[in-house]
Amino acid sequence: MSRLLHAQTHAWLKVFAISARHLSFTRAADELHVTTGAVSQQIKQLEERLGFKLFRRLPRRLELTEEGRRLADVVEEAYQSVGLEVKRLRSGVMSGIIRVRSVPAFLSKWLMPRLPRLQARLPDIELQIIAEDSSLSLREGDFDLAIDLNDGHYPGLAITPLMEEVIFPVCAPALLRHRPSLSRPEELAWYPLLHDVTAWRGGHPYAEWEHYLEAVEAPPLNARRGYTFNRHRLTMEAAVAGMGVAIARQALLTNELSTGALIAPLPHRIPTGKRYGIVHTSGALDDRRVAAVHDWIVEEANRTTPDAGNSVGNMN
């Protein structure tokens, strides 16, 4: 096969592809800036080399033979593939599989709605997305990038901070009907509490509520009562259903407040001291594909980081 398709054959195949597209030696000659006779001669040499006719030379027109049609389809597809790959290489297009691990709440509420933008920017990158709780250890080799919520301390790994998490109580409007008012922290004593037991790495099951109540200097009350869930999404669904008051994470709210499915009856929004971050090995970003996904996540976080609003940390 290599003897059949020597360098000159490849040159003739290019002439053939153009002639087949135009079904005209004259128009092919115009595109190639040569004479019609030169095109006709090269097609004849190619036919002799291949051992079969490519064109029927009819009065005033050309017609592909069956062999010519089949070869034209293959040659045109090959040239298009080569052209597309060259374009990709020149424009820096990247391809391959990148493994992204994320805490489930951040994945479903923040990352997933934005992934179509990543797909549009890097269409040849294929993500393998793994949802894992913060309670599970991050082991080198299990991921290319991991999004986690913690204090930023990951021995042996690097982290790029994204956004600090801010928390505040939310509930369904119906929960407040026929109950005492809920405008001060101490009035939470009259309401069932909802807990996400996997709030952040290293946190205990009631960490969010206890952190919030301590920050707002609430009088002593039992923060360890009520329902517990092992997913933030489930906790929010329980709040929407009117089961109790939950702790919302500002970075993960989408339209629950704007649609009225949830309300924030208490004024304070409390920084947790924990940040979402992209965890990776020290050399992971040397791979430009991994770096491209990493940089896109950082860009999205910078573009969409919400204002902490009325937080205790900035109140005078």
PDB file of C-alpha atoms in Angstrom:
ATOM      1  CA  MET A   1       0.000   0.000   0.000  1.00  0.00           C
ATOM      2  CA  SER A   2       2.851   2.396   0.850  1.00  0.00           C
ATOM      3  CA  ARG A   3       4.368   1.734  -2.613  1.00  0.00           C
ATOM      4  CA  LEU A   4       1.002   2.487  -4.220  1.00  0.00           C
ATOM      5  CA  LEU A   5       0.496   5.764  -2.360  1.00  0.00           C
ATOM      6  CA  HIS A   6       3.866   7.398  -2.856  1.00  0.00           C
ATOM      7  CA  ALA A   7       4.402  11.160  -2.564  1.00  0.00           C
ATOM      8  CA  GLN A   8       3.336  11.852  -6.158  1.00  0.00           C
ATOM      9  CA  THR A   9       0.132   9.852  -5.669  1.00  0.00           C
ATOM     10  CA  HIS A  10      -0.826  12.060  -2.742  1.00  0.00           C
ATOM     11  CA  ALA A  11      -0.327  15.127  -4.937  1.00  0.00           C
ATOM     12  CA  TRP A  12      -2.530  13.606  -7.644  1.00  0.00           C
ATOM     13  CA  LEU A  13      -5.198  12.741  -5.040  1.00  0.00           C
ATOM     14  CA  LYS A  14      -5.425  16.414  -4.115  1.00  0.00           C
ATOM     15  CA  VAL A  15      -5.992  17.296  -7.768  1.00  0.00           C
ATOM     16  CA  PHE A  16      -8.563  14.510  -8.001  1.00  0.00           C
ATOM     17  CA  ALA A  17     -10.444  15.739  -4.888  1.00  0.00           C
ATOM     18  CA  ILE A  18     -10.781  19.239  -6.353  1.00  0.00           C
ATOM     19  CA  SER A  19     -11.778  17.932  -9.769  1.00  0.00           C
ATOM     20  CA  ALA A  20     -14.386  15.630  -8.230  1.00  0.00           C
ATOM     21  CA  ARG A  21     -15.834  18.499  -6.204  1.00  0.00           C
ATOM     22  CA  HIS A  22     -16.218  20.704  -9.291  1.00  0.00           C
ATOM     23  CA  LEU A  23     -16.766  17.897 -11.849  1.00  0.00           C
ATOM     24  CA  SER A  24     -14.670  20.084 -14.100  1.00  0.00           C
ATOM     25  CA  PHE A  25     -10.966  20.009 -14.971  1.00  0.00           C
ATOM     26  CA  THR A  26     -11.161  23.659 -15.982  1.00  0.00           C
ATOM     27  CA  ARG A  27     -12.537  24.857 -12.646  1.00  0.00           C
ATOM     28  CA  ALA A  28     -10.083  22.640 -10.811  1.00  0.00           C
ATOM     29  CA  ALA A  29      -7.277  24.196 -12.831  1.00  0.00           C
ATOM     30  CA  ASP A  30      -8.485  27.681 -11.877  1.00  0.00           C
ATOM     31  CA  GLU A  31      -8.431  26.745  -8.166  1.00  0.00           C
ATOM     32  CA  LEU A  32      -4.977  25.183  -8.439  1.00  0.00           C
ATOM     33  CA  HIS A  33      -3.600  27.962 -10.666  1.00  0.00           C
ATOM     34  CA  VAL A  34      -2.424  25.507 -13.328  1.00  0.00           C
ATOM     35  CA  THR A  35      -3.585  24.696 -16.859  1.00  0.00           C
ATOM     36  CA  THR A  36      -6.530  22.452 -17.662  1.00  0.00           C
ATOM     37  CA  GLY A  37      -4.138  20.171 -19.539  1.00  0.00           C
ATOM     38  CA  ALA A  38      -2.006  19.765 -16.406  1.00  0.00           C
ATOM     39  CA  VAL A  39      -5.035  18.706 -14.384  1.00  0.00           C
ATOM     40  CA  SER A  40      -6.171  16.257 -17.074  1.00  0.00           C
ATOM     41  CA  GLN A  41      -2.680  14.748 -17.294  1.00  0.00           C
ATOM     42  CA  GLN A  42      -2.394  14.269 -13.510  1.00  0.00           C
ATOM     43  CA  ILE A  43      -5.802  12.585 -13.334  1.00  0.00           C
ATOM     44  CA  LYS A  44      -4.727  10.243 -16.153  1.00  0.00           C
ATOM     45  CA  GLN A  45      -1.513   9.399 -14.290  1.00  0.00           C
ATOM     46  CA  LEU A  46      -3.481   8.743 -11.093  1.00  0.00           C
ATOM     47  CA  GLU A  47      -5.900   6.439 -12.932  1.00  0.00           C
ATOM     48  CA  GLU A  48      -2.965   4.514 -14.387  1.00  0.00           C
ATOM     49  CA  ARG A  49      -1.379   4.272 -10.939  1.00  0.00           C
ATOM     50  CA  LEU A  50      -4.586   3.023  -9.301  1.00  0.00           C
ATOM     51  CA  GLY A  51      -5.609   0.735 -12.110  1.00  0.00           C
ATOM     52  CA  PHE A  52      -9.180   1.974 -12.604  1.00  0.00           C
ATOM     53  CA  LYS A  53     -11.015   4.928 -14.144  1.00  0.00           C
ATOM     54  CA  LEU A  54     -12.147   7.807 -11.940  1.00  0.00           C
ATOM     55  CA  PHE A  55     -14.103   9.905 -14.465  1.00  0.00           C
ATOM     56  CA  ARG A  56     -16.246   9.359 -17.511  1.00  0.00           C
ATOM     57  CA  ARG A  57     -15.262  12.091 -19.924  1.00  0.00           C
ATOM     58  CA  LEU A  58     -18.576  13.041 -21.545  1.00  0.00           C
ATOM     59  CA  PRO A  59     -19.217  15.859 -24.035  1.00  0.00           C
ATOM     60  CA  ARG A  60     -19.059  19.181 -22.115  1.00  0.00           C
ATOM     61  CA  ARG A  61     -18.994  17.522 -18.679  1.00  0.00           C
ATOM     62  CA  LEU A  62     -17.384  15.002 -16.376  1.00  0.00           C
ATOM     63  CA  GLU A  63     -19.045  12.226 -14.454  1.00  0.00           C
ATOM     64  CA  LEU A  64     -17.553  10.181 -11.639  1.00  0.00           C
ATOM     65  CA  THR A  65     -17.382   6.433 -12.085  1.00  0.00           C
ATOM     66  CA  GLU A  66     -18.571   4.283  -9.185  1.00  0.00           C
ATOM     67  CA  GLU A  67     -14.949   3.812  -8.129  1.00  0.00           C
ATOM     68  CA  GLY A  68     -14.342   7.544  -8.514  1.00  0.00           C
ATOM     69  CA  ARG A  69     -17.352   8.413  -6.376  1.00  0.00           C
ATOM     70  CA  ARG A  70     -16.298   6.090  -3.582  1.00  0.00           C
ATOM     71  CA  LEU A  71     -12.730   7.351  -3.634  1.00  0.00           C
ATOM     72  CA  ALA A  72     -13.889  10.985  -3.746  1.00  0.00           C
ATOM     73  CA  ASP A  73     -15.976  10.493  -0.617  1.00  0.00           C
ATOM     74  CA  VAL A  74     -13.045   8.998   1.280  1.00  0.00           C
ATOM     75  CA  VAL A  75     -10.517  11.570   0.075  1.00  0.00           C
ATOM     76  CA  GLU A  76     -12.805  14.524   0.840  1.00  0.00           C
ATOM     77  CA  GLU A  77     -13.503  13.188   4.337  1.00  0.00           C
ATOM     78  CA  ALA A  78      -9.780  12.682   4.927  1.00  0.00           C
ATOM     79  CA  TYR A  79      -8.911  16.228   3.847  1.00  0.00           C
ATOM     80  CA  GLN A  80     -11.689  17.651   6.013  1.00  0.00           C
ATOM     81  CA  SER A  81     -10.418  15.682   9.018  1.00  0.00           C
ATOM     82  CA  VAL A  82      -6.867  16.871   8.453  1.00  0.00           C
ATOM     83  CA  GLY A  83      -8.032  20.454   8.051  1.00  0.00           C
ATOM     84  CA  LEU A  84     -10.135  20.307  11.196  1.00  0.00           C
ATOM     85  CA  GLU A  85      -7.297  18.824  13.243  1.00  0.00           C
ATOM     86  CA  VAL A  86      -4.849  21.460  11.983  1.00  0.00           C
ATOM     87  CA  LYS A  87      -7.351  24.160  12.906  1.00  0.00           C
ATOM     88  CA  ARG A  88      -7.698  22.667  16.370  1.00  0.00           C
ATOM     89  CA  LEU A  89      -3.960  22.455  16.869  1.00  0.00           C
ATOM     90  CA  ARG A  90      -3.405  26.015  15.684  1.00  0.00           C
ATOM     91  CA  SER A  91      -6.147  27.352  17.935  1.00  0.00           C
ATOM     92  CA  GLY A  92      -4.921  25.419  20.957  1.00  0.00           C
ATOM     93  CA  VAL A  93      -7.974  23.159  21.213  1.00  0.00           C
ATOM     94  CA  MET A  94      -7.514  20.471  23.840  1.00  0.00           C
ATOM     95  CA  SER A  95      -9.074  17.066  24.216  1.00  0.00           C
ATOM     96  CA  GLY A  96      -9.060  14.249  26.719  1.00  0.00           C
ATOM     97  CA  ILE A  97     -10.654  13.109  29.963  1.00  0.00           C
ATOM     98  CA  ILE A  98     -10.430  15.185  33.146  1.00  0.00           C
ATOM     99  CA  ARG A  99     -11.615  13.724  36.452  1.00  0.00           C
ATOM    100  CA  VAL A 100     -13.434  16.275  38.599  1.00  0.00           C
ATOM    101  CA  ARG A 101     -14.524  15.381  42.112  1.00  0.00           C
ATOM    102  CA  SER A 102     -16.855  17.639  44.100  1.00  0.00           C
ATOM    103  CA  VAL A 103     -18.873  17.708  47.284  1.00  0.00           C
ATOM    104  CA  PRO A 104     -22.407  16.817  46.130  1.00  0.00           C
ATOM    105  CA  ALA A 105     -24.126  20.066  47.171  1.00  0.00           C
ATOM    106  CA  PHE A 106     -21.673  22.272  45.279  1.00  0.00           C
ATOM    107  CA  LEU A 107     -21.807  19.954  42.291  1.00  0.00           C
ATOM    108  CA  SER A 108     -25.599  19.929  41.954  1.00  0.00           C
ATOM    109  CA  LYS A 109     -26.384  23.529  42.902  1.00  0.00           C
ATOM    110  CA  TRP A 110     -23.381  25.481  41.601  1.00  0.00           C
ATOM    111  CA  LEU A 111     -21.310  23.510  39.125  1.00  0.00           C
ATOM    112  CA  MET A 112     -23.944  21.597  37.146  1.00  0.00           C
ATOM    113  CA  PRO A 113     -25.931  24.667  35.967  1.00  0.00           C
ATOM    114  CA  ARG A 114     -22.687  26.179  34.652  1.00  0.00           C
ATOM    115  CA  LEU A 115     -21.260  23.127  32.878  1.00  0.00           C
ATOM    116  CA  PRO A 116     -22.862  23.950  29.497  1.00  0.00           C
ATOM    117  CA  ARG A 117     -20.607  27.027  29.380  1.00  0.00           C
ATOM    118  CA  LEU A 118     -17.551  24.843  29.927  1.00  0.00           C
ATOM    119  CA  GLN A 119     -18.766  22.432  27.261  1.00  0.00           C
ATOM    120  CA  ALA A 120     -19.113  25.313  24.803  1.00  0.00           C
ATOM    121  CA  ARG A 121     -15.626  26.616  25.570  1.00  0.00           C
ATOM    122  CA  LEU A 122     -13.813  23.257  25.654  1.00  0.00           C
ATOM    123  CA  PRO A 123     -15.972  20.927  23.551  1.00  0.00           C
ATOM    124  CA  ASP A 124     -13.274  18.260  23.241  1.00  0.00           C
ATOM    125  CA  ILE A 125     -12.668  17.949  26.970  1.00  0.00           C
ATOM    126  CA  GLU A 126     -14.649  15.092  28.527  1.00  0.00           C
ATOM    127  CA  LEU A 127     -15.316  15.384  32.251  1.00  0.00           C
ATOM    128  CA  GLN A 128     -15.643  12.387  34.534  1.00  0.00           C
ATOM    129  CA  ILE A 129     -17.569  13.878  37.469  1.00  0.00           C
ATOM    130  CA  ILE A 130     -17.625  12.181  40.853  1.00  0.00           C
ATOM    131  CA  ALA A 131     -19.834  13.377  43.719  1.00  0.00           C
ATOM    132  CA  GLU A 132     -18.209  12.577  47.071  1.00  0.00           C
ATOM    133  CA  ASP A 133     -18.867  13.826  50.587  1.00  0.00           C
ATOM    134  CA  SER A 134     -16.281  15.948  52.367  1.00  0.00           C
ATOM    135  CA  SER A 135     -15.960  13.186  54.958  1.00  0.00           C
ATOM    136  CA  LEU A 136     -14.150  10.990  52.426  1.00  0.00           C
ATOM    137  CA  SER A 137     -10.414  11.541  52.149  1.00  0.00           C
ATOM    138  CA  LEU A 138      -8.818  13.050  49.081  1.00  0.00           C
ATOM    139  CA  ARG A 139      -6.238  10.592  47.778  1.00  0.00           C
ATOM    140  CA  GLU A 140      -3.685  11.592  45.176  1.00  0.00           C
ATOM    141  CA  GLY A 141      -4.401   9.748  41.940  1.00  0.00           C
ATOM    142  CA  ASP A 142      -8.165   9.583  42.469  1.00  0.00           C
ATOM    143  CA  PHE A 143      -8.863  12.885  40.694  1.00  0.00           C
ATOM    144  CA  ASP A 144      -7.388  15.658  38.585  1.00  0.00           C
ATOM    145  CA  LEU A 145      -9.350  18.428  40.322  1.00  0.00           C
ATOM    146  CA  ALA A 146     -11.459  18.222  43.479  1.00  0.00           C
ATOM    147  CA  ILE A 147     -13.820  20.905  44.768  1.00  0.00           C
ATOM    148  CA  ASP A 148     -14.144  20.821  48.524  1.00  0.00           C
ATOM    149  CA  LEU A 149     -15.336  22.949  51.458  1.00  0.00           C
ATOM    150  CA  ASN A 150     -12.778  23.274  54.242  1.00  0.00           C
ATOM    151  CA  ASP A 151     -10.400  25.613  56.030  1.00  0.00           C
ATOM    152  CA  GLY A 152      -7.935  25.288  53.163  1.00  0.00           C
ATOM    153  CA  HIS A 153      -5.558  22.853  54.853  1.00  0.00           C
ATOM    154  CA  TYR A 154      -4.756  19.812  52.676  1.00  0.00           C
ATOM    155  CA  PRO A 155      -1.385  18.248  53.561  1.00  0.00           C
ATOM    156  CA  GLY A 156       0.506  17.252  50.442  1.00  0.00           C
ATOM    157  CA  LEU A 157      -1.969  18.919  48.085  1.00  0.00           C
ATOM    158  CA  ALA A 158      -2.376  22.407  46.644  1.00  0.00           C
ATOM    159  CA  ILE A 159      -5.606  24.405  46.793  1.00  0.00           C
ATOM    160  CA  THR A 160      -6.974  27.352  44.836  1.00  0.00           C
ATOM    161  CA  PRO A 161      -9.540  29.266  46.959  1.00  0.00           C
ATOM    162  CA  LEU A 162     -12.856  29.976  45.246  1.00  0.00           C
ATOM    163  CA  MET A 163     -15.356  31.583  47.624  1.00  0.00           C
ATOM    164  CA  GLU A 164     -16.120  31.734  51.313  1.00  0.00           C
ATOM    165  CA  GLU A 165     -19.331  30.110  52.417  1.00  0.00           C
ATOM    166  CA  VAL A 166     -21.896  32.280  54.194  1.00  0.00           C
ATOM    167  CA  ILE A 167     -24.831  30.736  56.059  1.00  0.00           C
ATOM    168  CA  PHE A 168     -28.215  31.914  57.338  1.00  0.00           C
ATOM    169  CA  PRO A 169     -31.555  30.368  58.368  1.00  0.00           C
ATOM    170  CA  VAL A 170     -34.314  29.797  55.813  1.00  0.00           C
ATOM    171  CA  CYS A 171     -37.762  28.270  55.912  1.00  0.00           C
ATOM    172  CA  ALA A 172     -40.952  28.002  53.898  1.00  0.00           C
ATOM    173  CA  PRO A 173     -43.393  30.911  54.404  1.00  0.00           C
ATOM    174  CA  ALA A 174     -46.087  28.447  55.472  1.00  0.00           C
ATOM    175  CA  LEU A 175     -43.989  27.375  58.462  1.00  0.00           C
ATOM    176  CA  LEU A 176     -44.511  30.766  60.115  1.00  0.00           C
ATOM    177  CA  ARG A 177     -48.287  30.642  59.932  1.00  0.00           C
ATOM    178  CA  HIS A 178     -50.048  30.081  63.253  1.00  0.00           C
ATOM    179  CA  ARG A 179     -46.712  30.075  65.107  1.00  0.00           C
ATOM    180  CA  PRO A 180     -44.855  32.653  67.216  1.00  0.00           C
ATOM    181  CA  SER A 181     -42.908  35.265  65.284  1.00  0.00           C
ATOM    182  CA  LEU A 182     -39.408  34.471  64.037  1.00  0.00           C
ATOM    183  CA  SER A 183     -37.410  37.689  63.881  1.00  0.00           C
ATOM    184  CA  ARG A 184     -34.851  37.039  66.639  1.00  0.00           C
ATOM    185  CA  PRO A 185     -32.518  34.049  67.143  1.00  0.00           C
ATOM    186  CA  GLU A 186     -34.020  33.099  70.514  1.00  0.00           C
ATOM    187  CA  GLU A 187     -37.387  32.556  68.821  1.00  0.00           C
ATOM    188  CA  LEU A 188     -35.904  29.551  67.012  1.00  0.00           C
ATOM    189  CA  ALA A 189     -36.743  27.642  70.185  1.00  0.00           C
ATOM    190  CA  TRP A 190     -40.340  27.427  68.897  1.00  0.00           C
ATOM    191  CA  TYR A 191     -39.355  25.843  65.590  1.00  0.00           C
ATOM    192  CA  PRO A 192     -37.971  22.456  64.483  1.00  0.00           C
ATOM    193  CA  LEU A 193     -34.444  22.634  63.087  1.00  0.00           C
ATOM    194  CA  LEU A 194     -33.116  20.884  59.998  1.00  0.00           C
ATOM    195  CA  HIS A 195     -29.461  19.804  59.806  1.00  0.00           C
ATOM    196  CA  ASP A 196     -27.046  18.877  57.030  1.00  0.00           C
ATOM    197  CA  VAL A 197     -24.695  16.485  58.805  1.00  0.00           C
ATOM    198  CA  THR A 198     -22.048  16.733  56.051  1.00  0.00           C
ATOM    199  CA  ALA A 199     -21.703  20.507  56.084  1.00  0.00           C
ATOM    200  CA  TRP A 200     -17.913  20.670  55.731  1.00  0.00           C
ATOM    201  CA  ARG A 201     -14.843  18.485  56.119  1.00  0.00           C
ATOM    202  CA  GLY A 202     -14.157  17.772  59.764  1.00  0.00           C
ATOM    203  CA  GLY A 203     -17.445  19.277  60.970  1.00  0.00           C
ATOM    204  CA  HIS A 204     -19.794  17.477  63.339  1.00  0.00           C
ATOM    205  CA  PRO A 205     -23.473  16.879  62.418  1.00  0.00           C
ATOM    206  CA  TYR A 206     -24.742  20.074  64.059  1.00  0.00           C
ATOM    207  CA  ALA A 207     -21.826  22.317  63.106  1.00  0.00           C
ATOM    208  CA  GLU A 208     -23.770  24.774  60.943  1.00  0.00           C
ATOM    209  CA  TRP A 209     -26.467  25.624  63.483  1.00  0.00           C
ATOM    210  CA  GLU A 210     -24.034  25.839  66.378  1.00  0.00           C
ATOM    211  CA  HIS A 211     -21.699  28.097  64.395  1.00  0.00           C
ATOM    212  CA  TYR A 212     -24.566  30.380  63.400  1.00  0.00           C
ATOM    213  CA  LEU A 213     -26.046  30.658  66.899  1.00  0.00           C
ATOM    214  CA  GLU A 214     -22.670  31.340  68.464  1.00  0.00           C
ATOM    215  CA  ALA A 215     -21.878  34.039  65.883  1.00  0.00           C
ATOM    216  CA  VAL A 216     -25.158  35.911  66.471  1.00  0.00           C
ATOM    217  CA  GLU A 217     -24.721  35.536  70.261  1.00  0.00           C
ATOM    218  CA  ALA A 218     -28.044  33.779  70.649  1.00  0.00           C
ATOM    219  CA  PRO A 219     -29.139  32.812  74.152  1.00  0.00           C
ATOM    220  CA  PRO A 220     -28.668  29.132  75.016  1.00  0.00           C
ATOM    221  CA  LEU A 221     -31.021  26.812  73.154  1.00  0.00           C
ATOM    222  CA  ASN A 222     -30.899  23.228  72.010  1.00  0.00           C
ATOM    223  CA  ALA A 223     -29.375  23.300  68.524  1.00  0.00           C
ATOM    224  CA  ARG A 224     -29.141  19.513  68.280  1.00  0.00           C
ATOM    225  CA  ARG A 225     -32.824  18.772  67.891  1.00  0.00           C
ATOM    226  CA  GLY A 226     -34.822  18.173  64.738  1.00  0.00           C
ATOM    227  CA  TYR A 227     -34.231  16.243  61.546  1.00  0.00           C
ATOM    228  CA  THR A 228     -30.803  15.425  60.115  1.00  0.00           C
ATOM    229  CA  PHE A 229     -29.935  14.740  56.481  1.00  0.00           C
ATOM    230  CA  ASN A 230     -26.710  13.652  54.816  1.00  0.00           C
ATOM    231  CA  ARG A 231     -27.183  15.904  51.795  1.00  0.00           C
ATOM    232  CA  HIS A 232     -27.607  19.662  51.645  1.00  0.00           C
ATOM    233  CA  ARG A 233     -30.124  19.234  48.834  1.00  0.00           C
ATOM    234  CA  LEU A 234     -32.320  17.065  51.047  1.00  0.00           C
ATOM    235  CA  THR A 235     -32.141  19.601  53.852  1.00  0.00           C
ATOM    236  CA  MET A 236     -33.301  22.365  51.511  1.00  0.00           C
ATOM    237  CA  GLU A 237     -36.095  20.180  50.143  1.00  0.00           C
ATOM    238  CA  ALA A 238     -37.270  19.538  53.689  1.00  0.00           C
ATOM    239  CA  ALA A 239     -37.249  23.292  54.341  1.00  0.00           C
ATOM    240  CA  VAL A 240     -39.286  23.973  51.191  1.00  0.00           C
ATOM    241  CA  ALA A 241     -41.747  21.323  52.343  1.00  0.00           C
ATOM    242  CA  GLY A 242     -42.273  23.267  55.575  1.00  0.00           C
ATOM    243  CA  MET A 243     -40.663  20.744  57.917  1.00  0.00           C
ATOM    244  CA  GLY A 244     -38.536  23.251  59.802  1.00  0.00           C
ATOM    245  CA  VAL A 245     -35.861  25.933  59.656  1.00  0.00           C
ATOM    246  CA  ALA A 246     -32.667  25.004  57.795  1.00  0.00           C
ATOM    247  CA  ILE A 247     -29.280  26.593  57.351  1.00  0.00           C
ATOM    248  CA  ALA A 248     -28.836  27.786  53.781  1.00  0.00           C
ATOM    249  CA  ARG A 249     -25.475  28.243  52.114  1.00  0.00           C
ATOM    250  CA  GLN A 250     -25.414  31.467  50.169  1.00  0.00           C
ATOM    251  CA  ALA A 251     -23.203  30.098  47.384  1.00  0.00           C
ATOM    252  CA  LEU A 252     -25.651  27.257  46.748  1.00  0.00           C
ATOM    253  CA  LEU A 253     -28.954  29.117  46.659  1.00  0.00           C
ATOM    254  CA  THR A 254     -30.357  29.470  43.171  1.00  0.00           C
ATOM    255  CA  ASN A 255     -33.874  30.882  42.906  1.00  0.00           C
ATOM    256  CA  GLU A 256     -35.464  29.659  46.144  1.00  0.00           C
ATOM    257  CA  LEU A 257     -35.571  33.128  47.700  1.00  0.00           C
ATOM    258  CA  SER A 258     -36.576  35.006  44.551  1.00  0.00           C
ATOM    259  CA  THR A 259     -39.471  32.628  43.871  1.00  0.00           C
ATOM    260  CA  GLY A 260     -40.649  32.726  47.469  1.00  0.00           C
ATOM    261  CA  ALA A 261     -40.180  28.988  48.019  1.00  0.00           C
ATOM    262  CA  LEU A 262     -37.983  29.965  50.956  1.00  0.00           C
ATOM    263  CA  ILE A 263     -37.621  33.099  53.031  1.00  0.00           C
ATOM    264  CA  ALA A 264     -34.828  34.302  55.324  1.00  0.00           C
ATOM    265  CA  PRO A 265     -36.662  35.423  58.491  1.00  0.00           C
ATOM    266  CA  LEU A 266     -33.533  36.413  60.440  1.00  0.00           C
ATOM    267  CA  PRO A 267     -31.286  39.255  59.267  1.00  0.00           C
ATOM    268  CA  HIS A 268     -27.747  38.000  59.889  1.00  0.00           C
ATOM    269  CA  ARG A 269     -25.622  36.230  57.292  1.00  0.00           C
ATOM    270  CA  ILE A 270     -22.631  34.569  58.894  1.00  0.00           C
ATOM    271  CA  PRO A 271     -19.268  33.733  57.276  1.00  0.00           C
ATOM    272  CA  THR A 272     -18.351  30.184  58.198  1.00  0.00           C
ATOM    273  CA  GLY A 273     -14.606  30.590  57.926  1.00  0.00           C
ATOM    274  CA  LYS A 274     -14.697  27.754  55.395  1.00  0.00           C
ATOM    275  CA  ARG A 275     -14.026  28.221  51.727  1.00  0.00           C
ATOM    276  CA  TYR A 276     -14.800  26.238  48.620  1.00  0.00           C
ATOM    277  CA  GLY A 277     -11.568  25.509  46.839  1.00  0.00           C
ATOM    278  CA  ILE A 278     -10.085  23.496  43.995  1.00  0.00           C
ATOM    279  CA  VAL A 279      -7.736  20.864  45.382  1.00  0.00           C
ATOM    280  CA  HIS A 280      -5.054  19.381  43.132  1.00  0.00           C
ATOM    281  CA  THR A 281      -1.576  17.929  43.224  1.00  0.00           C
ATOM    282  CA  SER A 282       1.304  20.360  42.938  1.00  0.00           C
ATOM    283  CA  GLY A 283       2.031  19.427  39.320  1.00  0.00           C
ATOM    284  CA  ALA A 284      -1.540  18.934  38.075  1.00  0.00           C
ATOM    285  CA  LEU A 285      -1.779  22.342  36.407  1.00  0.00           C
ATOM    286  CA  ASP A 286       1.245  21.573  34.237  1.00  0.00           C
ATOM    287  CA  ASP A 287      -1.266  19.681  32.096  1.00  0.00           C
ATOM    288  CA  ARG A 288      -2.818  22.484  30.069  1.00  0.00           C
ATOM    289  CA  ARG A 289      -6.124  20.587  29.845  1.00  0.00           C
ATOM    290  CA  VAL A 290      -6.415  20.393  33.616  1.00  0.00           C
ATOM    291  CA  ALA A 291      -5.292  24.008  33.867  1.00  0.00           C
ATOM    292  CA  ALA A 292      -7.989  25.087  31.389  1.00  0.00           C
ATOM    293  CA  VAL A 293     -10.780  23.463  33.428  1.00  0.00           C
ATOM    294  CA  HIS A 294      -9.279  24.830  36.656  1.00  0.00           C
ATOM    295  CA  ASP A 295      -9.083  28.367  35.250  1.00  0.00           C
ATOM    296  CA  TRP A 296     -12.664  28.195  33.979  1.00  0.00           C
ATOM    297  CA  ILE A 297     -13.957  27.242  37.443  1.00  0.00           C
ATOM    298  CA  VAL A 298     -11.993  30.126  38.985  1.00  0.00           C
ATOM    299  CA  GLU A 299     -13.389  32.503  36.359  1.00  0.00           C
ATOM    300  CA  GLU A 300     -16.951  31.379  37.080  1.00  0.00           C
ATOM    301  CA  ALA A 301     -16.429  31.779  40.826  1.00  0.00           C
ATOM    302  CA  ASN A 302     -15.040  35.297  40.376  1.00  0.00           C
ATOM    303  CA  ARG A 303     -17.971  36.199  38.156  1.00  0.00           C
ATOM    304  CA  THR A 304     -20.713  34.803  40.360  1.00  0.00           C
ATOM    305  CA  THR A 305     -19.454  35.129  43.941  1.00  0.00           C
ATOM    306  CA  PRO A 306     -22.377  36.652  45.852  1.00  0.00           C
ATOM    307  CA  ASP A 307     -22.101  39.573  48.219  1.00  0.00           C
ATOM    308  CA  ALA A 308     -21.973  38.378  51.807  1.00  0.00           C
ATOM    309  CA  GLY A 309     -24.640  40.938  52.570  1.00  0.00           C
ATOM    310  CA  ASN A 310     -25.600  41.630  56.161  1.00  0.00           C
ATOM    311  CA  SER A 311     -23.023  39.433  57.894  1.00  0.00           C
ATOM    312  CA  VAL A 312     -21.907  39.693  61.476  1.00  0.00           C
ATOM    313  CA  GLY A 313     -18.351  40.002  60.260  1.00  0.00           C
ATOM    314  CA  ASN A 314     -18.969  43.368  58.609  1.00  0.00           C
ATOM    315  CA  MET A 315     -21.621  44.843  60.870  1.00  0.00           C
ATOM    316  CA  ASN A 316     -20.771  47.955  62.884  1.00  0.00           C
TER     317      ASN A 316
END
